[in-house]
Amino acid sequence: MFEILLPFFLLILFLLALTIIWRIKARKFITSGTVASAYDAWTQDKLLERLWGEHIHLGYYPSNGKNVDFRKAKVQFVHELVKWSGLDTLPKGSRVLDVGCGIGGSSRILSKYYGFNVTGITISPAQVKRARDLTPVGLNCTFQVMDALDLKFEDGSFDAVWSVEAGAHMIDKKKFADEMLRTLRPGGYLALADWNSRDLRTYPPSIFEKIVLKQLLEQWVHPNFISINEFGEILRTNKNSAGRVITENWNSYTNPSWYDSIFEGIRRPLTILSLGPLAIIKSIREIPTILLMNWAFSKGLMEFGVYKCRG
């Protein structure tokens, strides 16, 4: 019965959320400050943390995609990217920079399971405070407020640079790549995952797709999307990568995350209710964007790119 009623339930929520969104100012990217403000707000209201845990990024689902716990899938994503990128070959004590660390979920896994000495940076002061609060004493993780387009580290400071779903917020993708590769030591590892559009130069969007992309940009403070191939070329042409860049599209592994992001609210209704009436409105507001993300990724308008290279 639940499976039969679910589409109608989601449709009602979608229409209700659209009505609310029309009355709420969009979260457009203006400067990096708007990104910081948005993440400060998301962190301070604790809705995403309570619903999705310490990892706001997507999860990794095996090919069958069945009976996978949403939060465990997020942790598994970290392990899969570590293995795919080669970070698991680094010795304990290796210095790792987590660019766009959020509230430190991935940083803590990298430190706890692999013995890395992790420095996490984010542009959001609220995220840094929360990341520090969540990190146990003795775990080799530190967190700083810092702009990813202006990293305050010396050249070659890190054995590995890690970044998950941060690049879409960067207005200058080349500067983003340049700064990460600059701080990577020769022979070090870059592991990166991000939301990308398909190559819109080769396959221009339809009118409807333009509307979808506009919504995805304006609701979650993204300045622009570029394709996997475009960002791969940016990495390849950087002098510090020596052209050794490998990319893949992990849509098939990550797409179940979108529906699961909504289902968590159904599975944990008391979590939302415990945060008060405003949390209900905030959670409903995100549903149309999540559904559009799911549609865009499932149709190939958006792609989940993963990247690895050696310094």
mmCIF file of N, CA and C in Angstrom, residues 99-100 121-123 146-151 166 170 175-176 179-180:
data_model
loop_
_atom_site.group_PDB
_atom_site.id
_atom_site.type_symbol
_atom_site.label_atom_id
_atom_site.label_comp_id
_atom_site.label_asym_id
_atom_site.label_seq_id
_atom_site.Cartn_x
_atom_site.Cartn_y
_atom_site.Cartn_z
ATOM 1 N N VAL A 99 38.972 19.899 1.074
ATOM 2 C CA VAL A 99 38.500 21.189 0.581
ATOM 3 C C VAL A 99 36.974 21.180 0.516
ATOM 4 N N GLY A 100 36.344 22.065 1.282
ATOM 5 C CA GLY A 100 34.893 22.060 1.373
ATOM 6 C C GLY A 100 34.450 20.952 2.314
ATOM 7 N N ILE A 121 38.916 22.502 5.375
ATOM 8 C CA ILE A 121 38.611 23.935 5.224
ATOM 9 C C ILE A 121 37.231 24.107 4.602
ATOM 10 N N THR A 122 36.536 25.135 5.059
ATOM 11 C CA THR A 122 35.236 25.501 4.518
ATOM 12 C C THR A 122 35.086 27.009 4.662
ATOM 13 N N ILE A 123 34.253 27.586 3.833
ATOM 14 C CA ILE A 123 34.036 29.030 3.886
ATOM 15 C C ILE A 123 33.016 29.414 4.948
ATOM 16 N N MET A 146 38.274 29.078 5.452
ATOM 17 C CA MET A 146 39.170 29.465 4.369
ATOM 18 C C MET A 146 38.441 29.360 3.035
ATOM 19 N N ASP A 147 38.778 30.270 2.135
ATOM 20 C CA ASP A 147 38.226 30.272 0.783
ATOM 21 C C ASP A 147 39.027 29.303 -0.080
ATOM 22 N N ALA A 148 38.364 28.360 -0.718
ATOM 23 C CA ALA A 148 39.053 27.370 -1.547
ATOM 24 C C ALA A 148 39.755 27.999 -2.743
ATOM 25 N N LEU A 149 39.340 29.205 -3.117
ATOM 26 C CA LEU A 149 39.985 29.881 -4.242
ATOM 27 C C LEU A 149 41.201 30.700 -3.800
ATOM 28 N N ASP A 150 41.504 30.655 -2.500
ATOM 29 C CA ASP A 150 42.655 31.385 -1.979
ATOM 30 C C ASP A 150 43.201 30.631 -0.768
ATOM 31 N N LEU A 151 43.751 29.446 -1.016
ATOM 32 C CA LEU A 151 44.231 28.596 0.064
ATOM 33 C C LEU A 151 45.490 29.187 0.707
ATOM 34 N N ALA A 166 32.081 20.227 -3.707
ATOM 35 C CA ALA A 166 32.359 21.627 -3.384
ATOM 36 C C ALA A 166 32.527 22.474 -4.632
ATOM 37 N N MET A 170 32.006 26.941 -6.775
ATOM 38 C CA MET A 170 33.142 27.792 -7.132
ATOM 39 C C MET A 170 32.865 28.530 -8.441
ATOM 40 N N LYS A 175 40.652 28.326 -11.089
ATOM 41 C CA LYS A 175 41.327 28.742 -9.863
ATOM 42 C C LYS A 175 41.155 27.684 -8.782
ATOM 43 N N PHE A 176 39.990 27.096 -8.726
ATOM 44 C CA PHE A 176 39.710 26.011 -7.785
ATOM 45 C C PHE A 176 40.697 24.859 -8.004
ATOM 46 N N GLU A 179 44.477 25.938 -7.210
ATOM 47 C CA GLU A 179 44.820 26.029 -5.793
ATOM 48 C C GLU A 179 44.998 24.641 -5.169
ATOM 49 N N MET A 180 44.132 23.700 -5.533
ATOM 50 C CA MET A 180 44.272 22.349 -4.989
ATOM 51 C C MET A 180 45.576 21.707 -5.449
#
